[in-house]
Amino acid sequence: MAKRNTQWRRRTILDLLADVGEVTVDALAEQFQTSEVTIRKDLTALESNGLLLRRYGGAVPLPQDLLRDAAVNVSSPLKHQIARAAAAKIRDHNRIIIDSGHTTAALLPELSARRGLVVMTNSLSIANALLELENEPTLLMTGGTWDARSESFQGQLAEQVLGAYDFDQLFIGADGLDVERGSTTFNELYSLSRVMAKLAREVIVMAESEKLGRRIHNLELPWQAITSLVTDSNISAAQRSAIEAHGVEVIVAAAVQ
């Protein structure tokens, strides 16, 4: 009966989100006549399954941008174009960080010709793919607390491990790009990204141009912390100029012939 009640309660929470757009822990606890601890467990479980986003004191539906991204092929041609252009910046024996994400993961096939690479990542899937490369880069893992939403390790332990090294380059994606502020994210766990950026001599953001203009509150990296943006040819001249005005190199990836 308890399991059935839990399933019913979680389905009802999703229905409420679809109807009203936001729910709070205290209101749900009152509605279901249960504890706030139980409701927080419900919200955590639903977020882990990619069904909502936690916010302080409650939850909101997954943004349509994320739902659309999840539905498309994660190995899109644009991602490969961007990865090829970004990889051109990597030299033999570089020490690099590859943050978790579909766009950054597209870098991996481009690394096979590089020798003596040292690669740090917080992503298990990227780590496993690196182990398959014949050139056998040295693999470093951050460790830390597993975050199911971003499918990566986060937290203070990951930050401490990173702090023991220095790197030539960081390759990182973005949920959104704000021409005035910098790269933005739906995820509220972005302190690790900032630690990564501080430890790298170059910070290369890899993102499709369609992410420009997405209205996302969380600023991940300000333009002042970013060296280069690698994007596709659909970026407008005005957007490119606005970003370059912050001192950021904008690299437009060529279409793969």
PDB file of C-alpha atoms in Angstrom:
ATOM      1  CA  MET A   1       0.000   0.000   0.000  1.00  0.00           C
ATOM      2  CA  ALA A   2       2.842   2.413   0.845  1.00  0.00           C
ATOM      3  CA  LYS A   3       4.453   1.859  -2.558  1.00  0.00           C
ATOM      4  CA  ARG A   4       1.115   2.398  -4.307  1.00  0.00           C
ATOM      5  CA  ASN A   5       0.559   5.605  -2.355  1.00  0.00           C
ATOM      6  CA  THR A   6       4.030   6.830  -3.298  1.00  0.00           C
ATOM      7  CA  GLN A   7       3.427   6.177  -7.000  1.00  0.00           C
ATOM      8  CA  TRP A   8       0.023   7.878  -6.881  1.00  0.00           C
ATOM      9  CA  ARG A   9       1.462  10.889  -5.032  1.00  0.00           C
ATOM     10  CA  ARG A  10       4.293  11.321  -7.530  1.00  0.00           C
ATOM     11  CA  ARG A  11       1.946  11.054 -10.519  1.00  0.00           C
ATOM     12  CA  THR A  12      -0.286  13.652  -8.890  1.00  0.00           C
ATOM     13  CA  ILE A  13       2.692  15.975  -8.341  1.00  0.00           C
ATOM     14  CA  LEU A  14       3.507  15.784 -12.066  1.00  0.00           C
ATOM     15  CA  ASP A  15      -0.129  16.495 -12.926  1.00  0.00           C
ATOM     16  CA  LEU A  16      -0.087  19.529 -10.633  1.00  0.00           C
ATOM     17  CA  LEU A  17       3.098  20.801 -12.258  1.00  0.00           C
ATOM     18  CA  ALA A  18       1.506  20.502 -15.684  1.00  0.00           C
ATOM     19  CA  ASP A  19      -1.538  22.457 -14.477  1.00  0.00           C
ATOM     20  CA  VAL A  20      -0.011  25.240 -12.363  1.00  0.00           C
ATOM     21  CA  GLY A  21       3.634  25.384 -13.498  1.00  0.00           C
ATOM     22  CA  GLU A  22       5.248  25.291 -10.043  1.00  0.00           C
ATOM     23  CA  VAL A  23       4.788  23.470  -6.741  1.00  0.00           C
ATOM     24  CA  THR A  24       6.151  24.061  -3.254  1.00  0.00           C
ATOM     25  CA  VAL A  25       7.182  21.521  -0.643  1.00  0.00           C
ATOM     26  CA  ASP A  26       5.048  22.965   2.125  1.00  0.00           C
ATOM     27  CA  ALA A  27       1.899  23.132  -0.018  1.00  0.00           C
ATOM     28  CA  LEU A  28       2.373  19.551  -1.233  1.00  0.00           C
ATOM     29  CA  ALA A  29       2.964  18.292   2.290  1.00  0.00           C
ATOM     30  CA  GLU A  30      -0.290  19.903   3.395  1.00  0.00           C
ATOM     31  CA  GLN A  31      -2.225  18.623   0.385  1.00  0.00           C
ATOM     32  CA  PHE A  32      -1.039  15.024   0.788  1.00  0.00           C
ATOM     33  CA  GLN A  33      -1.063  15.116   4.601  1.00  0.00           C
ATOM     34  CA  THR A  34       2.526  13.904   4.761  1.00  0.00           C
ATOM     35  CA  SER A  35       5.885  15.249   5.912  1.00  0.00           C
ATOM     36  CA  GLU A  36       8.052  17.717   4.009  1.00  0.00           C
ATOM     37  CA  VAL A  37      10.860  15.132   4.144  1.00  0.00           C
ATOM     38  CA  THR A  38       8.652  12.696   2.178  1.00  0.00           C
ATOM     39  CA  ILE A  39       7.804  15.351  -0.405  1.00  0.00           C
ATOM     40  CA  ARG A  40      11.478  16.246  -0.845  1.00  0.00           C
ATOM     41  CA  LYS A  41      12.219  12.560  -1.475  1.00  0.00           C
ATOM     42  CA  ASP A  42       9.439  12.521  -4.082  1.00  0.00           C
ATOM     43  CA  LEU A  43      10.841  15.575  -5.852  1.00  0.00           C
ATOM     44  CA  THR A  44      14.375  14.196  -5.774  1.00  0.00           C
ATOM     45  CA  ALA A  45      13.222  10.892  -7.278  1.00  0.00           C
ATOM     46  CA  LEU A  46      11.231  12.650 -10.007  1.00  0.00           C
ATOM     47  CA  GLU A  47      14.179  14.888 -10.857  1.00  0.00           C
ATOM     48  CA  SER A  48      16.514  11.887 -11.027  1.00  0.00           C
ATOM     49  CA  ASN A  49      14.187  10.401 -13.631  1.00  0.00           C
ATOM     50  CA  GLY A  50      14.264  13.602 -15.670  1.00  0.00           C
ATOM     51  CA  LEU A  51      10.637  14.535 -14.981  1.00  0.00           C
ATOM     52  CA  LEU A  52      11.047  17.927 -13.259  1.00  0.00           C
ATOM     53  CA  LEU A  53      13.608  20.426 -11.981  1.00  0.00           C
ATOM     54  CA  ARG A  54      14.111  21.113  -8.289  1.00  0.00           C
ATOM     55  CA  ARG A  55      14.022  24.720  -7.119  1.00  0.00           C
ATOM     56  CA  TYR A  56      14.543  26.069  -3.615  1.00  0.00           C
ATOM     57  CA  GLY A  57      11.424  25.140  -1.676  1.00  0.00           C
ATOM     58  CA  GLY A  58       9.777  23.257  -4.524  1.00  0.00           C
ATOM     59  CA  ALA A  59       9.961  22.285  -8.176  1.00  0.00           C
ATOM     60  CA  VAL A  60       9.131  23.442 -11.707  1.00  0.00           C
ATOM     61  CA  PRO A  61       8.504  21.524 -14.964  1.00  0.00           C
ATOM     62  CA  LEU A  62      11.400  20.687 -17.242  1.00  0.00           C
ATOM     63  CA  PRO A  63      11.935  23.596 -19.665  1.00  0.00           C
ATOM     64  CA  GLN A  64      10.772  22.879 -23.199  1.00  0.00           C
ATOM     65  CA  ASP A  65      14.321  23.494 -24.430  1.00  0.00           C
ATOM     66  CA  LEU A  66      15.567  20.559 -22.384  1.00  0.00           C
ATOM     67  CA  LEU A  67      12.736  18.332 -23.510  1.00  0.00           C
ATOM     68  CA  ARG A  68      13.452  19.173 -27.146  1.00  0.00           C
ATOM     69  CA  ASP A  69      17.181  18.585 -26.693  1.00  0.00           C
ATOM     70  CA  ALA A  70      16.531  15.189 -25.127  1.00  0.00           C
ATOM     71  CA  ALA A  71      14.405  14.191 -28.096  1.00  0.00           C
ATOM     72  CA  VAL A  72      16.973  14.964 -30.789  1.00  0.00           C
ATOM     73  CA  ASN A  73      19.950  12.922 -31.842  1.00  0.00           C
ATOM     74  CA  VAL A  74      22.739  13.749 -29.378  1.00  0.00           C
ATOM     75  CA  SER A  75      25.284  13.118 -32.130  1.00  0.00           C
ATOM     76  CA  SER A  76      23.928  15.824 -34.428  1.00  0.00           C
ATOM     77  CA  PRO A  77      26.015  17.134 -37.352  1.00  0.00           C
ATOM     78  CA  LEU A  78      26.291  20.542 -35.667  1.00  0.00           C
ATOM     79  CA  LYS A  79      27.821  18.970 -32.567  1.00  0.00           C
ATOM     80  CA  HIS A  80      30.396  17.190 -34.704  1.00  0.00           C
ATOM     81  CA  GLN A  81      31.248  20.408 -36.553  1.00  0.00           C
ATOM     82  CA  ILE A  82      31.693  22.255 -33.284  1.00  0.00           C
ATOM     83  CA  ALA A  83      33.774  19.412 -31.818  1.00  0.00           C
ATOM     84  CA  ARG A  84      36.088  19.342 -34.828  1.00  0.00           C
ATOM     85  CA  ALA A  85      36.681  23.093 -34.628  1.00  0.00           C
ATOM     86  CA  ALA A  86      37.252  22.948 -30.867  1.00  0.00           C
ATOM     87  CA  ALA A  87      39.637  20.007 -31.148  1.00  0.00           C
ATOM     88  CA  ALA A  88      41.840  22.008 -33.520  1.00  0.00           C
ATOM     89  CA  LYS A  89      42.948  23.972 -30.458  1.00  0.00           C
ATOM     90  CA  ILE A  90      44.335  20.874 -28.713  1.00  0.00           C
ATOM     91  CA  ARG A  91      48.027  20.067 -29.084  1.00  0.00           C
ATOM     92  CA  ASP A  92      49.959  16.915 -28.228  1.00  0.00           C
ATOM     93  CA  HIS A  93      50.688  16.582 -24.488  1.00  0.00           C
ATOM     94  CA  ASN A  94      48.013  19.120 -23.500  1.00  0.00           C
ATOM     95  CA  ARG A  95      46.382  18.759 -20.096  1.00  0.00           C
ATOM     96  CA  ILE A  96      42.657  19.304 -20.624  1.00  0.00           C
ATOM     97  CA  ILE A  97      39.349  19.117 -18.777  1.00  0.00           C
ATOM     98  CA  ILE A  98      36.262  17.830 -20.585  1.00  0.00           C
ATOM     99  CA  ASP A  99      33.089  18.691 -18.703  1.00  0.00           C
ATOM    100  CA  SER A 100      30.056  16.412 -18.898  1.00  0.00           C
ATOM    101  CA  GLY A 101      27.618  16.951 -21.768  1.00  0.00           C
ATOM    102  CA  HIS A 102      26.619  15.730 -25.218  1.00  0.00           C
ATOM    103  CA  THR A 103      28.434  18.480 -27.106  1.00  0.00           C
ATOM    104  CA  THR A 104      31.682  18.050 -25.192  1.00  0.00           C
ATOM    105  CA  ALA A 105      31.433  14.269 -25.607  1.00  0.00           C
ATOM    106  CA  ALA A 106      31.547  14.811 -29.371  1.00  0.00           C
ATOM    107  CA  LEU A 107      35.201  15.831 -28.865  1.00  0.00           C
ATOM    108  CA  LEU A 108      36.294  12.293 -28.100  1.00  0.00           C
ATOM    109  CA  PRO A 109      36.660  10.896 -31.638  1.00  0.00           C
ATOM    110  CA  GLU A 110      38.694  13.999 -32.496  1.00  0.00           C
ATOM    111  CA  LEU A 111      41.290  13.191 -29.820  1.00  0.00           C
ATOM    112  CA  SER A 112      42.530   9.941 -31.321  1.00  0.00           C
ATOM    113  CA  ALA A 113      45.364  11.633 -33.267  1.00  0.00           C
ATOM    114  CA  ARG A 114      46.743  13.514 -30.248  1.00  0.00           C
ATOM    115  CA  ARG A 115      49.617  12.063 -28.264  1.00  0.00           C
ATOM    116  CA  GLY A 116      50.424  12.323 -24.586  1.00  0.00           C
ATOM    117  CA  LEU A 117      47.120  13.887 -23.549  1.00  0.00           C
ATOM    118  CA  VAL A 118      46.113  14.147 -19.899  1.00  0.00           C
ATOM    119  CA  VAL A 119      42.320  14.384 -19.631  1.00  0.00           C
ATOM    120  CA  MET A 120      40.300  15.168 -16.508  1.00  0.00           C
ATOM    121  CA  THR A 121      36.535  14.658 -16.550  1.00  0.00           C
ATOM    122  CA  ASN A 122      33.600  14.511 -14.141  1.00  0.00           C
ATOM    123  CA  SER A 123      31.586  12.284 -16.499  1.00  0.00           C
ATOM    124  CA  LEU A 124      31.555   8.476 -16.304  1.00  0.00           C
ATOM    125  CA  SER A 125      30.420   8.127 -19.920  1.00  0.00           C
ATOM    126  CA  ILE A 126      33.222  10.379 -21.162  1.00  0.00           C
ATOM    127  CA  ALA A 127      35.730   8.509 -18.985  1.00  0.00           C
ATOM    128  CA  ASN A 128      34.633   5.162 -20.438  1.00  0.00           C
ATOM    129  CA  ALA A 129      34.879   6.503 -23.990  1.00  0.00           C
ATOM    130  CA  LEU A 130      38.371   7.857 -23.325  1.00  0.00           C
ATOM    131  CA  LEU A 131      39.489   4.392 -22.232  1.00  0.00           C
ATOM    132  CA  GLU A 132      38.511   3.083 -25.670  1.00  0.00           C
ATOM    133  CA  LEU A 133      40.861   5.439 -27.541  1.00  0.00           C
ATOM    134  CA  GLU A 134      43.879   3.697 -29.035  1.00  0.00           C
ATOM    135  CA  ASN A 135      46.219   6.591 -28.207  1.00  0.00           C
ATOM    136  CA  GLU A 136      45.505   5.922 -24.494  1.00  0.00           C
ATOM    137  CA  PRO A 137      45.321   9.393 -22.945  1.00  0.00           C
ATOM    138  CA  THR A 138      46.023   9.580 -19.239  1.00  0.00           C
ATOM    139  CA  LEU A 139      42.617   9.669 -17.567  1.00  0.00           C
ATOM    140  CA  LEU A 140      41.865  11.595 -14.369  1.00  0.00           C
ATOM    141  CA  MET A 141      38.471  11.543 -12.628  1.00  0.00           C
ATOM    142  CA  THR A 142      37.180  14.198 -10.266  1.00  0.00           C
ATOM    143  CA  GLY A 143      35.182  11.875  -8.065  1.00  0.00           C
ATOM    144  CA  GLY A 144      32.694  13.621  -5.805  1.00  0.00           C
ATOM    145  CA  THR A 145      28.931  13.396  -5.353  1.00  0.00           C
ATOM    146  CA  TRP A 146      26.967  11.901  -8.243  1.00  0.00           C
ATOM    147  CA  ASP A 147      24.329  14.255  -9.675  1.00  0.00           C
ATOM    148  CA  ALA A 148      21.736  12.293 -11.635  1.00  0.00           C
ATOM    149  CA  ARG A 149      20.338  15.348 -13.397  1.00  0.00           C
ATOM    150  CA  SER A 150      23.641  16.313 -15.058  1.00  0.00           C
ATOM    151  CA  GLU A 151      24.977  12.727 -15.053  1.00  0.00           C
ATOM    152  CA  SER A 152      28.242  13.944 -13.554  1.00  0.00           C
ATOM    153  CA  PHE A 153      30.193  14.201 -10.327  1.00  0.00           C
ATOM    154  CA  GLN A 154      29.836  17.474  -8.444  1.00  0.00           C
ATOM    155  CA  GLY A 155      30.509  18.876  -5.002  1.00  0.00           C
ATOM    156  CA  GLN A 156      33.371  19.895  -2.740  1.00  0.00           C
ATOM    157  CA  LEU A 157      35.360  16.676  -3.146  1.00  0.00           C
ATOM    158  CA  ALA A 158      35.385  17.112  -6.935  1.00  0.00           C
ATOM    159  CA  GLU A 159      36.525  20.710  -6.489  1.00  0.00           C
ATOM    160  CA  GLN A 160      39.322  19.656  -4.126  1.00  0.00           C
ATOM    161  CA  VAL A 161      40.597  17.000  -6.543  1.00  0.00           C
ATOM    162  CA  LEU A 162      40.624  19.511  -9.397  1.00  0.00           C
ATOM    163  CA  GLY A 163      42.547  21.988  -7.258  1.00  0.00           C
ATOM    164  CA  ALA A 164      45.543  19.656  -7.123  1.00  0.00           C
ATOM    165  CA  TYR A 165      46.190  20.137 -10.856  1.00  0.00           C
ATOM    166  CA  ASP A 166      46.544  22.815 -13.471  1.00  0.00           C
ATOM    167  CA  PHE A 167      45.318  22.543 -17.068  1.00  0.00           C
ATOM    168  CA  ASP A 168      45.906  24.007 -20.483  1.00  0.00           C
ATOM    169  CA  GLN A 169      42.251  23.984 -21.537  1.00  0.00           C
ATOM    170  CA  LEU A 170      38.709  23.447 -20.333  1.00  0.00           C
ATOM    171  CA  PHE A 171      36.052  22.308 -22.812  1.00  0.00           C
ATOM    172  CA  ILE A 172      32.569  22.949 -21.497  1.00  0.00           C
ATOM    173  CA  GLY A 173      29.061  23.144 -22.913  1.00  0.00           C
ATOM    174  CA  ALA A 174      26.156  25.439 -22.052  1.00  0.00           C
ATOM    175  CA  ASP A 175      22.378  25.197 -21.752  1.00  0.00           C
ATOM    176  CA  GLY A 176      22.130  28.807 -22.891  1.00  0.00           C
ATOM    177  CA  LEU A 177      24.209  31.767 -24.029  1.00  0.00           C
ATOM    178  CA  ASP A 178      23.441  35.330 -22.974  1.00  0.00           C
ATOM    179  CA  VAL A 179      25.263  37.872 -25.150  1.00  0.00           C
ATOM    180  CA  GLU A 180      25.470  40.252 -22.194  1.00  0.00           C
ATOM    181  CA  ARG A 181      26.268  37.872 -19.326  1.00  0.00           C
ATOM    182  CA  GLY A 182      27.909  34.662 -20.530  1.00  0.00           C
ATOM    183  CA  SER A 183      27.031  30.959 -20.489  1.00  0.00           C
ATOM    184  CA  THR A 184      23.947  29.944 -18.521  1.00  0.00           C
ATOM    185  CA  THR A 185      22.563  26.706 -17.150  1.00  0.00           C
ATOM    186  CA  PHE A 186      19.332  25.152 -15.903  1.00  0.00           C
ATOM    187  CA  ASN A 187      21.337  23.218 -13.320  1.00  0.00           C
ATOM    188  CA  GLU A 188      21.848  24.992 -10.007  1.00  0.00           C
ATOM    189  CA  LEU A 189      25.079  23.015  -9.409  1.00  0.00           C
ATOM    190  CA  TYR A 190      27.557  25.157 -11.308  1.00  0.00           C
ATOM    191  CA  SER A 191      30.282  25.918  -8.759  1.00  0.00           C
ATOM    192  CA  LEU A 192      32.423  23.080 -10.148  1.00  0.00           C
ATOM    193  CA  SER A 193      32.326  24.689 -13.589  1.00  0.00           C
ATOM    194  CA  ARG A 194      33.757  27.874 -12.126  1.00  0.00           C
ATOM    195  CA  VAL A 195      36.537  25.969 -10.376  1.00  0.00           C
ATOM    196  CA  MET A 196      37.373  24.251 -13.662  1.00  0.00           C
ATOM    197  CA  ALA A 197      37.549  27.619 -15.414  1.00  0.00           C
ATOM    198  CA  LYS A 198      39.899  29.068 -12.808  1.00  0.00           C
ATOM    199  CA  LEU A 199      42.326  26.171 -13.203  1.00  0.00           C
ATOM    200  CA  ALA A 200      42.540  26.276 -17.013  1.00  0.00           C
ATOM    201  CA  ARG A 201      44.600  28.708 -19.087  1.00  0.00           C
ATOM    202  CA  GLU A 202      41.969  28.600 -21.825  1.00  0.00           C
ATOM    203  CA  VAL A 203      38.229  28.144 -21.385  1.00  0.00           C
ATOM    204  CA  ILE A 204      36.471  26.964 -24.538  1.00  0.00           C
ATOM    205  CA  VAL A 205      32.664  26.937 -24.507  1.00  0.00           C
ATOM    206  CA  MET A 206      31.100  24.615 -27.099  1.00  0.00           C
ATOM    207  CA  ALA A 207      27.474  25.394 -27.931  1.00  0.00           C
ATOM    208  CA  GLU A 208      25.086  25.507 -30.865  1.00  0.00           C
ATOM    209  CA  SER A 209      23.966  28.971 -31.902  1.00  0.00           C
ATOM    210  CA  GLU A 210      20.330  28.119 -31.134  1.00  0.00           C
ATOM    211  CA  LYS A 211      21.237  28.421 -27.449  1.00  0.00           C
ATOM    212  CA  LEU A 212      21.768  32.156 -27.873  1.00  0.00           C
ATOM    213  CA  GLY A 213      18.885  34.083 -26.421  1.00  0.00           C
ATOM    214  CA  ARG A 214      17.582  31.346 -24.135  1.00  0.00           C
ATOM    215  CA  ARG A 215      16.348  33.066 -21.008  1.00  0.00           C
ATOM    216  CA  ILE A 216      17.973  31.070 -18.201  1.00  0.00           C
ATOM    217  CA  HIS A 217      18.514  32.611 -14.785  1.00  0.00           C
ATOM    218  CA  ASN A 218      21.622  30.733 -13.619  1.00  0.00           C
ATOM    219  CA  LEU A 219      24.872  32.292 -14.850  1.00  0.00           C
ATOM    220  CA  GLU A 220      27.464  29.528 -15.144  1.00  0.00           C
ATOM    221  CA  LEU A 221      30.484  31.403 -16.543  1.00  0.00           C
ATOM    222  CA  PRO A 222      30.687  35.151 -17.231  1.00  0.00           C
ATOM    223  CA  TRP A 223      32.264  36.160 -20.530  1.00  0.00           C
ATOM    224  CA  GLN A 224      35.265  37.449 -18.565  1.00  0.00           C
ATOM    225  CA  ALA A 225      36.044  33.835 -17.624  1.00  0.00           C
ATOM    226  CA  ILE A 226      35.677  32.518 -21.195  1.00  0.00           C
ATOM    227  CA  THR A 227      38.472  32.530 -23.773  1.00  0.00           C
ATOM    228  CA  SER A 228      36.653  31.168 -26.823  1.00  0.00           C
ATOM    229  CA  LEU A 229      33.150  30.254 -27.966  1.00  0.00           C
ATOM    230  CA  VAL A 230      32.919  27.559 -30.630  1.00  0.00           C
ATOM    231  CA  THR A 231      29.536  27.564 -32.355  1.00  0.00           C
ATOM    232  CA  ASP A 232      27.912  27.007 -35.744  1.00  0.00           C
ATOM    233  CA  SER A 233      27.360  29.279 -38.732  1.00  0.00           C
ATOM    234  CA  ASN A 234      23.784  30.151 -37.742  1.00  0.00           C
ATOM    235  CA  ILE A 235      25.071  32.733 -35.261  1.00  0.00           C
ATOM    236  CA  SER A 236      24.120  36.226 -36.445  1.00  0.00           C
ATOM    237  CA  ALA A 237      26.651  38.963 -37.130  1.00  0.00           C
ATOM    238  CA  ALA A 238      25.120  41.064 -34.343  1.00  0.00           C
ATOM    239  CA  GLN A 239      25.369  38.219 -31.810  1.00  0.00           C
ATOM    240  CA  ARG A 240      28.956  37.524 -32.799  1.00  0.00           C
ATOM    241  CA  SER A 241      29.955  41.180 -32.461  1.00  0.00           C
ATOM    242  CA  ALA A 242      28.270  41.466 -29.062  1.00  0.00           C
ATOM    243  CA  ILE A 243      30.184  38.469 -27.733  1.00  0.00           C
ATOM    244  CA  GLU A 244      33.491  39.550 -29.247  1.00  0.00           C
ATOM    245  CA  ALA A 245      33.040  42.923 -27.534  1.00  0.00           C
ATOM    246  CA  HIS A 246      33.585  41.047 -24.254  1.00  0.00           C
ATOM    247  CA  GLY A 247      37.030  39.972 -25.460  1.00  0.00           C
ATOM    248  CA  VAL A 248      35.911  36.451 -26.373  1.00  0.00           C
ATOM    249  CA  GLU A 249      37.173  34.747 -29.516  1.00  0.00           C
ATOM    250  CA  VAL A 250      34.213  33.436 -31.538  1.00  0.00           C
ATOM    251  CA  ILE A 251      35.056  30.419 -33.696  1.00  0.00           C
ATOM    252  CA  VAL A 252      32.441  29.495 -36.292  1.00  0.00           C
ATOM    253  CA  ALA A 253      32.692  25.807 -37.162  1.00  0.00           C
ATOM    254  CA  ALA A 254      32.782  24.960 -40.848  1.00  0.00           C
ATOM    255  CA  ALA A 255      30.261  22.501 -42.231  1.00  0.00           C
ATOM    256  CA  VAL A 256      31.670  18.996 -42.648  1.00  0.00           C
ATOM    257  CA  GLN A 257      31.962  18.202 -46.352  1.00  0.00           C
TER     258      GLN A 257
END
